[in-house]
CSV table of C-alpha atoms in Angstrom, one decimal:
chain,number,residue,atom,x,y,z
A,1,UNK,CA,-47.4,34.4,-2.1
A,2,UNK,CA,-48.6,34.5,1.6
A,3,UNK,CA,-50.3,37.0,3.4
A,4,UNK,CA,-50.1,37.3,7.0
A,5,UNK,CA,-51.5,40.7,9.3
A,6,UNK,CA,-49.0,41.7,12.4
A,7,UNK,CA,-49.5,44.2,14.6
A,8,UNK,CA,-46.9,46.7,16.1
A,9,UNK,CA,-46.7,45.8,20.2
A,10,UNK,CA,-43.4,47.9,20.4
A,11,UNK,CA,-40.8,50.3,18.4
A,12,UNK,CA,-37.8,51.2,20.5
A,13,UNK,CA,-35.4,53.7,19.2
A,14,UNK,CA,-32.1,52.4,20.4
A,15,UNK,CA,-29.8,55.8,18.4
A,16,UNK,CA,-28.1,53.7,16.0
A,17,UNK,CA,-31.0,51.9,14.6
A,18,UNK,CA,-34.9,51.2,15.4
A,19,UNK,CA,-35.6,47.7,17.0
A,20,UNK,CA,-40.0,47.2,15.6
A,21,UNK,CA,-41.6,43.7,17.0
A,22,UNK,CA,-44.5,42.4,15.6
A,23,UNK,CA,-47.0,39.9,16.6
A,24,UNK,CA,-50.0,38.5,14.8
A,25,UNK,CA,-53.3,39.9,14.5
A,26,UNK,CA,-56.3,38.3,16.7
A,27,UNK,CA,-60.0,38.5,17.2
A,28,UNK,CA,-63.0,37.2,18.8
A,29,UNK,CA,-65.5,38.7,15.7
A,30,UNK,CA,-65.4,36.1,13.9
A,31,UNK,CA,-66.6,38.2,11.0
A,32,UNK,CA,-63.5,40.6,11.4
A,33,UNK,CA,-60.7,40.0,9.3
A,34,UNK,CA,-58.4,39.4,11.7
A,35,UNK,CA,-59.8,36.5,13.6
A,36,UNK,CA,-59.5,34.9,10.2
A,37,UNK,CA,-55.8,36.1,9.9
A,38,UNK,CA,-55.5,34.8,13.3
A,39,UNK,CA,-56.7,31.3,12.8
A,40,UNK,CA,-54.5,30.8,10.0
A,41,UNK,CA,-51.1,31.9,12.1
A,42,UNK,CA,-52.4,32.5,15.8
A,43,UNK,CA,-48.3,32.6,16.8
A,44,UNK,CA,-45.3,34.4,15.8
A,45,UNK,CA,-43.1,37.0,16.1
A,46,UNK,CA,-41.2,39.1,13.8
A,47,UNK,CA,-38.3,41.3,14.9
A,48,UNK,CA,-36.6,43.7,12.9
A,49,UNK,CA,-33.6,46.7,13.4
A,50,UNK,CA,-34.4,49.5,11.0
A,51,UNK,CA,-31.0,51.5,10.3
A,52,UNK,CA,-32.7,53.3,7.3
A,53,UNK,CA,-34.9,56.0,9.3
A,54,UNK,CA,-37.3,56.9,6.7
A,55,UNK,CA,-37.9,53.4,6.5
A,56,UNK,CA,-38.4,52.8,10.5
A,57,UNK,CA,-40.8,55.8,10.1
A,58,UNK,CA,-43.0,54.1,8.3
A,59,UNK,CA,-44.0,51.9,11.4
A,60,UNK,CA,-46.2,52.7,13.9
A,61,UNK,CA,-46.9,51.9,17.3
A,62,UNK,CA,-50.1,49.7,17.6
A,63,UNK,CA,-51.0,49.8,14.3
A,64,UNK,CA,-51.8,46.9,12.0
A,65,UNK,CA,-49.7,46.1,8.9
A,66,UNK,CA,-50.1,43.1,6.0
A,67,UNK,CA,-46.7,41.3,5.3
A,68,UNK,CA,-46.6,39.6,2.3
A,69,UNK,CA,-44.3,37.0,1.4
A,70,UNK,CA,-43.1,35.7,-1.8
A,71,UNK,CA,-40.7,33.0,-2.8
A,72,UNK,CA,-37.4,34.4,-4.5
A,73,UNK,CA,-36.3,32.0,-6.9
């Protein structure tokens, strides 16, 4: 598994759907957790449409979330 930390920059409701972009997490502290998150991935993006509302709910504006990935086999 990988862990990466992506912050909300913008969640638009477009009526049919929910468009949430995400970018990575950065710092200057270089005690904070996220200027270790963001030496390990200081790019990226991730772009999602979220049809299921309770599920688009569950992102916020500006806030900070961990995305975790893991290999299916």
């Amino acid at each position: 598994m990988v862990r990466a930390k992506f912050k909300v920059f913008r969640k638009v409701d477009l009526g049919y759907c929910v468009k949430v972009q995400m970018a990575p997490v950065y710092s200057n502290d270089p005690s904070s957790e996220n200027k270790k998150f963001w030496d390990a991935t200081p790019s990226g993006s991730l772009e999602m449409y979220i049809s299921n509302k309770p599920a688009a709910d569950l992102f916020e504006q500006d806030k900070e979330y961990y995305l975790d990935f893991t290999k299916v086999d």
